[in-house]
XYZ file of C-alpha atoms in Angstrom:
427
model
C 18.772 27.516 -17.209
C 17.110 27.205 -13.808
C 14.094 29.094 -15.112
C 13.885 26.744 -18.095
C 13.955 23.684 -15.857
C 11.353 25.239 -13.570
C 9.066 25.947 -16.522
C 9.428 22.390 -17.777
C 8.594 21.001 -14.353
C 5.523 23.235 -14.205
C 4.563 22.043 -17.669
C 4.911 18.426 -16.573
C 2.733 19.001 -13.518
C 0.119 20.786 -15.640
C 0.037 17.834 -18.012
C -0.321 15.464 -15.077
C -3.303 17.414 -13.789
C -4.988 17.319 -17.182
C -4.820 13.530 -17.453
C -6.555 13.027 -14.147
C -4.361 13.990 -11.196
C -7.003 16.077 -9.472
C -9.644 13.487 -10.308
C -7.485 10.837 -8.678
C -6.603 13.105 -5.765
C -10.293 13.840 -5.153
C -11.103 10.144 -5.395
C -8.358 9.314 -2.907
C -9.700 11.927 -0.508
C -13.163 10.377 -0.777
C -11.700 6.915 -0.189
C -9.816 8.095 2.876
C -12.845 9.915 4.284
C -14.958 6.815 3.798
C -12.209 4.679 5.322
C -12.052 6.969 8.341
C -15.814 6.853 8.583
C -15.753 3.075 8.774
C -13.075 3.103 11.467
C -14.932 5.718 13.491
C -18.086 3.658 13.210
C -16.255 0.504 14.299
C -14.764 2.213 17.359
C -18.310 3.058 18.445
C -19.720 -0.487 18.180
C -16.707 -2.779 18.675
C -14.523 -3.063 21.754
C -10.953 -1.756 21.733
C -9.839 -5.405 21.939
C -11.737 -6.220 18.735
C -10.192 -3.186 17.008
C -6.811 -4.583 18.029
C -7.755 -8.019 16.669
C -8.751 -6.482 13.333
C -5.378 -4.718 13.146
C -3.517 -7.978 13.795
C -5.573 -9.875 11.204
C -5.125 -7.139 8.611
C -1.375 -7.374 9.171
C -1.336 -11.090 8.391
C -3.667 -10.675 5.403
C -1.523 -7.841 4.039
C 1.630 -9.953 4.165
C -0.151 -12.999 2.698
C -1.525 -10.887 -0.176
C 1.966 -9.676 -1.077
C 3.331 -13.220 -0.998
C 0.466 -14.438 -3.188
C 1.020 -11.597 -5.663
C 4.745 -12.351 -6.122
C 5.341 -8.832 -7.471
C 3.275 -9.451 -10.612
C 1.237 -6.266 -10.101
C 4.372 -4.104 -10.108
C 5.689 -5.893 -13.202
C 2.386 -5.356 -15.040
C 2.414 -1.658 -14.104
C 5.942 -1.228 -15.427
C 5.696 -3.391 -18.585
C 2.246 -2.240 -19.688
C 3.264 1.413 -19.226
C 5.923 1.005 -21.898
C 5.553 1.807 -25.590
C 4.403 -1.622 -26.822
C 1.344 -2.609 -28.858
C -1.998 -3.283 -27.194
C -1.928 -6.985 -28.073
C 1.329 -7.439 -26.151
C -0.152 -5.594 -23.178
C -3.231 -7.828 -23.225
C -1.111 -10.985 -23.278
C 1.017 -9.722 -20.402
C -2.111 -8.867 -18.406
C -3.762 -12.253 -18.969
C -0.556 -14.153 -18.190
C -0.321 -12.184 -14.960
C -3.915 -13.034 -14.026
C -3.483 -16.765 -14.644
C -0.192 -16.937 -12.799
C -1.518 -14.973 -9.814
C -4.654 -17.097 -9.584
C -2.494 -20.170 -9.043
C -0.178 -18.509 -6.520
C -3.007 -16.936 -4.531
C -4.865 -20.236 -4.180
C -1.705 -21.889 -2.856
C -1.213 -19.127 -0.284
C -4.900 -19.257 0.697
C -4.632 -22.987 1.398
C -1.536 -22.498 3.563
C -3.192 -19.659 5.515
C -6.273 -21.725 6.297
C -4.115 -24.624 7.487
C -2.117 -22.267 9.727
C -5.330 -20.965 11.296
C -5.868 -24.367 12.927
C -2.637 -23.884 14.878
C -1.521 -21.064 17.182
C 0.990 -19.668 14.713
C -1.010 -16.471 14.276
C -1.817 -15.683 17.880
C -2.418 -17.049 21.354
C -5.860 -15.426 21.021
C -8.083 -18.154 19.569
C -10.632 -15.593 18.352
C -8.000 -14.320 15.901
C -7.097 -17.827 14.735
C -10.702 -18.816 14.023
C -11.565 -15.508 12.347
C -8.580 -15.766 9.989
C -9.951 -19.001 8.521
C -12.690 -16.936 6.925
C -10.836 -13.641 6.539
C -8.191 -15.417 4.402
C -10.757 -15.955 1.631
C -10.146 -12.342 0.605
C -6.538 -13.081 -0.468
C -7.107 -14.210 -4.112
C -9.613 -11.402 -4.662
C -7.175 -8.823 -3.261
C -4.431 -10.081 -5.582
C -6.556 -10.119 -8.744
C -8.220 -6.791 -7.956
C -4.767 -5.232 -7.524
C -3.874 -6.421 -11.019
C -6.963 -4.697 -12.387
C -6.086 -1.431 -10.650
C -2.473 -1.328 -11.858
C -3.475 -2.245 -15.418
C -5.829 0.740 -15.524
C -3.059 2.880 -14.059
C -0.572 1.674 -16.680
C -2.996 2.665 -19.441
C -3.422 6.094 -17.826
C -7.121 5.395 -17.297
C -6.995 7.315 -14.050
C -10.663 8.281 -14.065
C -11.810 4.677 -14.575
C -9.497 3.546 -11.796
C -10.873 6.207 -9.451
C -14.505 5.375 -10.237
C -13.998 1.673 -9.525
C -12.305 2.414 -6.213
C -15.055 4.806 -5.127
C -17.867 2.424 -6.093
C -16.320 -0.521 -4.265
C -15.582 1.595 -1.199
C -19.174 2.832 -0.994
C -20.420 -0.752 -1.276
C -17.926 -1.735 1.414
C -19.246 0.936 3.777
C -22.837 -0.187 3.389
C -21.994 -3.834 3.993
C -19.650 -3.180 6.914
C -22.188 -0.951 8.665
C -25.004 -3.454 8.184
C -23.178 -6.672 9.054
C -21.071 -5.197 11.883
C -24.246 -4.023 13.609
C -25.827 -7.435 13.154
C -22.878 -9.740 13.817
C -20.085 -7.605 15.360
C -16.542 -8.808 14.480
C -17.807 -11.727 12.389
C -20.013 -9.355 10.418
C -17.067 -7.088 9.661
C -15.095 -10.004 8.219
C -18.038 -11.223 6.141
C -18.611 -7.723 4.728
C -14.939 -7.283 3.882
C -14.774 -10.579 1.970
C -18.067 -9.890 0.196
C -16.789 -6.498 -0.969
C -13.686 -8.143 -2.431
C -15.848 -10.550 -4.407
C -18.056 -7.749 -5.731
C -14.970 -5.732 -6.750
C -13.718 -8.736 -8.694
C -17.047 -9.026 -10.529
C -16.883 -5.317 -11.437
C -13.427 -5.835 -12.931
C -14.692 -8.789 -14.972
C -17.203 -6.480 -16.653
C -14.703 -3.638 -16.985
C -12.137 -5.844 -18.731
C -14.566 -7.864 -20.822
C -12.771 -6.860 -24.045
C -9.325 -7.779 -22.718
C -10.634 -11.080 -21.326
C -12.443 -12.259 -24.475
C -9.451 -14.406 -25.386
C -8.674 -15.397 -21.803
C -8.976 -19.130 -22.468
C -7.154 -18.937 -25.808
C -4.079 -17.117 -24.510
C -1.843 -19.633 -22.698
C 0.654 -18.969 -19.958
C 3.728 -18.291 -22.093
C 7.341 -18.606 -20.978
C 8.268 -15.383 -22.774
C 5.763 -13.250 -20.872
C 6.252 -14.972 -17.531
C 9.998 -14.408 -17.875
C 9.447 -10.696 -18.546
C 7.128 -10.464 -15.559
C 9.537 -12.447 -13.386
C 12.542 -10.268 -14.215
C 10.804 -7.249 -12.708
C 8.461 -9.046 -10.341
C 11.177 -10.911 -8.425
C 12.647 -7.697 -7.066
C 9.250 -6.074 -6.664
C 8.034 -9.111 -4.707
C 11.015 -9.013 -2.382
C 10.693 -5.250 -1.993
C 6.921 -5.363 -1.422
C 7.254 -8.241 1.043
C 9.764 -6.290 3.069
C 7.560 -3.212 2.733
C 4.613 -5.083 4.221
C 6.776 -6.400 7.026
C 7.873 -2.822 7.682
C 4.236 -1.709 7.704
C 3.141 -4.383 10.164
C 6.249 -5.353 12.132
C 5.243 -3.123 15.033
C 1.767 -4.642 15.318
C 3.059 -8.196 14.894
C 5.730 -7.729 17.566
C 3.110 -6.278 19.921
C 0.890 -9.266 19.126
C 3.608 -11.687 20.212
C 5.535 -9.689 22.844
C 3.004 -7.685 24.866
C -0.238 -9.481 23.884
C -2.396 -6.462 24.706
C -5.172 -6.063 22.128
C -6.309 -2.733 23.603
C -2.805 -1.222 23.229
C -2.733 -2.508 19.657
C -6.131 -0.886 19.130
C -4.907 2.532 20.298
C -1.698 2.229 18.282
C -3.676 1.035 15.251
C -5.907 4.107 15.415
C -2.822 6.353 15.319
C -1.533 4.366 12.347
C -4.894 4.773 10.638
C -4.591 8.560 10.743
C -1.023 8.383 9.447
C -2.242 6.184 6.595
C -4.831 8.831 5.794
C -2.121 11.477 5.552
C -0.184 9.235 3.166
C -2.778 10.092 0.523
C -0.675 13.135 -0.418
C 2.629 11.467 -1.402
C 0.836 8.354 -2.624
C -1.291 10.311 -5.105
C 1.783 11.949 -6.614
C 3.456 8.568 -6.894
C 0.452 6.952 -8.591
C 0.641 9.528 -11.341
C 4.376 9.693 -11.923
C 5.216 6.070 -12.911
C 3.864 6.061 -16.498
C 5.582 9.379 -17.213
C 8.955 8.312 -15.861
C 8.658 5.040 -17.810
C 7.890 7.013 -20.953
C 11.046 9.130 -20.494
C 13.307 6.461 -19.004
C 15.806 6.610 -21.905
C 16.832 10.150 -20.993
C 18.804 10.665 -17.788
C 18.308 14.430 -17.902
C 14.519 14.138 -18.176
C 14.359 11.624 -15.326
C 16.507 13.828 -13.081
C 14.377 16.898 -13.877
C 11.172 15.037 -13.040
C 12.701 13.740 -9.809
C 14.038 17.127 -8.679
C 10.688 18.779 -9.310
C 8.711 16.213 -7.342
C 11.284 15.837 -4.569
C 11.451 19.553 -3.704
C 7.681 19.907 -3.741
C 7.317 16.783 -1.598
C 9.632 18.117 1.116
C 7.852 21.484 1.296
C 4.420 19.914 1.268
C 5.169 17.301 3.932
C 6.742 19.875 6.257
C 3.513 21.866 6.106
C 1.267 18.818 6.483
C 3.182 17.430 9.460
C 3.443 20.786 11.258
C -0.299 21.426 10.982
C -1.227 17.827 11.799
C 0.921 17.774 14.948
C -1.185 20.499 16.576
C -4.613 20.196 14.950
C -5.416 16.489 14.603
C -4.933 15.560 18.323
C -7.746 17.981 19.184
C -10.189 15.923 17.151
C -9.059 12.380 18.046
C -11.104 12.074 21.293
C -14.028 13.900 19.694
C -14.177 11.650 16.643
C -13.089 8.273 18.010
C -14.192 8.638 21.630
C -12.524 9.838 24.822
C -10.766 6.508 25.436
C -8.767 7.016 22.226
C -6.889 9.946 23.756
C -4.238 7.269 24.340
C -3.613 7.276 20.574
C -2.353 10.885 20.503
C 1.179 10.240 21.752
C 1.657 7.425 19.216
C 0.327 9.639 16.434
C 2.735 12.505 17.108
C 5.737 10.186 17.143
C 4.666 8.461 13.921
C 4.342 11.828 12.144
C 8.139 12.078 12.106
C 8.347 8.666 10.464
C 5.810 9.803 7.857
C 8.169 12.551 6.713
C 11.106 10.194 6.195
C 8.852 7.658 4.447
C 7.433 10.276 2.066
C 10.719 11.587 0.711
C 12.166 8.085 0.442
C 9.065 6.882 -1.448
C 9.627 9.521 -4.137
C 13.035 8.033 -4.909
C 11.576 4.546 -4.936
C 8.895 5.411 -7.470
C 11.475 6.987 -9.807
C 13.573 3.804 -9.663
C 10.476 1.753 -10.472
C 9.742 3.987 -13.443
C 13.202 3.430 -14.952
C 13.158 -0.310 -14.230
C 15.778 -0.264 -11.453
C 13.559 -2.113 -8.983
C 16.385 -4.192 -7.535
C 17.712 -1.062 -5.836
C 14.360 -0.557 -4.120
C 14.810 -4.059 -2.772
C 18.214 -3.171 -1.344
C 16.775 -0.092 0.363
C 13.844 -2.058 1.767
C 16.091 -4.860 2.996
C 18.397 -2.536 4.929
C 15.456 -0.542 6.294
C 13.681 -3.726 7.372
C 16.710 -5.033 9.247
C 17.026 -1.831 11.256
C 13.257 -1.537 11.727
C 12.919 -5.072 13.061
C 15.852 -4.603 15.447
C 14.620 -1.218 16.689
C 11.043 -2.441 17.173
C 12.006 -5.622 18.990
C 14.308 -3.880 21.468
C 12.122 -0.824 22.043
C 8.816 -2.730 22.344
C 10.371 -4.956 25.015
C 11.534 -1.858 26.894
C 8.712 0.658 26.305
C 5.740 -1.386 25.076
C 3.536 0.194 22.402
C 5.437 3.509 22.584
C 8.565 1.580 21.655
C 6.836 0.480 18.458
C 6.356 4.109 17.441
C 9.962 5.050 18.236
C 11.247 1.953 16.445
C 9.267 2.790 13.314
C 10.616 6.348 13.189
C 14.230 5.256 13.686
C 13.835 2.580 11.022
C 12.513 5.027 8.419
C 15.202 7.569 9.341
C 17.938 5.048 8.586
C 16.032 3.917 5.485
C 15.954 7.470 4.160
C 19.722 7.825 4.479
C 20.257 4.497 2.709
C 17.684 5.426 0.052
C 19.509 8.638 -0.837
C 22.861 6.899 -1.312
C 21.476 3.982 -3.310
C 19.269 6.200 -5.499
C 22.196 8.135 -6.954
C 24.159 4.932 -7.468
C 21.202 3.395 -9.326
C 20.826 6.432 -11.598
C 24.517 6.408 -12.469
C 24.493 2.667 -13.190
C 21.411 2.999 -15.386
C 22.904 5.710 -17.595
C 26.579 4.738 -17.850
């Protein structure tokens, strides 16, 4: 029996590779390498304070983008992965675009208004820069919809190509404009890349968008999107808060842009390592959705991925702990040796995040997104409490410890809620 299950898991993974897993994995590696290249370049021409400012601004933009999206991207991924006709998928996609355009413009307006106050930061450079940086919000939201729609249709290669093209364009613009205009040039290049990505998607989806004006926002489709999106929005919002709570607390509590810059560099490397679990998760959703009526099939898929994830992340973290710190001062500069201690602490948090994320993606695939919200909510509460207390006591190091403790608790909660969700789904 065990051999049979093992063979089926191997068969599933082989199928996944054939439909584009390695293509996507290679693309993600390229994206991460390019992303690292940009950050390395920026550390050579911008001050540590400016690197810290960028991290703070990206935190606010990330949260604003999630709020503007209202979970529509997750709903589109789930609904358009299901076995429905192409016309229904097109109507869902277009309804999502129209709805998100309205919500993103509202959020953009609020963000610009807030930039004229000191809500964001006591650093006026950040406040002024965010007036222009916020323009990226509607483009981020709509581009995300394009990515998840391609993913839902299993067009992994198309999705990868678009991401690589836009990233290469981004590199060229960021290098050019950062050299010419420093921090302001970086922001201009980032916004310009978002606009170009949006134009690429317009051409890519020209067939789907032919009837854009004829297809109205329909209560039926918005209701379907809302039923999934409401939990996804809450979950994603909390997820973004979890991702940026450390930086935001440092922004308000210690007000040291250089410390944020060092911590942000450590986070950047951790984000690069997340390519491994994230790539698996990008692939698995359509296949879980396609088998969501069978509890046994879902459990088999989960067990296969979960065991491989644990083994893989143990190896990745062990090697990274000893090898990557050697290269940090070489690649980023000697002053970034201060990032090493943060990096090693955050590696532990990466492990807990990775195995918890596998459960979350399975729950998304079977439509039990409300349970992901419960996990995120509990994790966020602990994470916020840990970060606040530990940052006050230990500064930036406290942010790293707080993040690890938060994800440790989140993993325990995730395990308990996951099994409850599976049992409730297949009563």
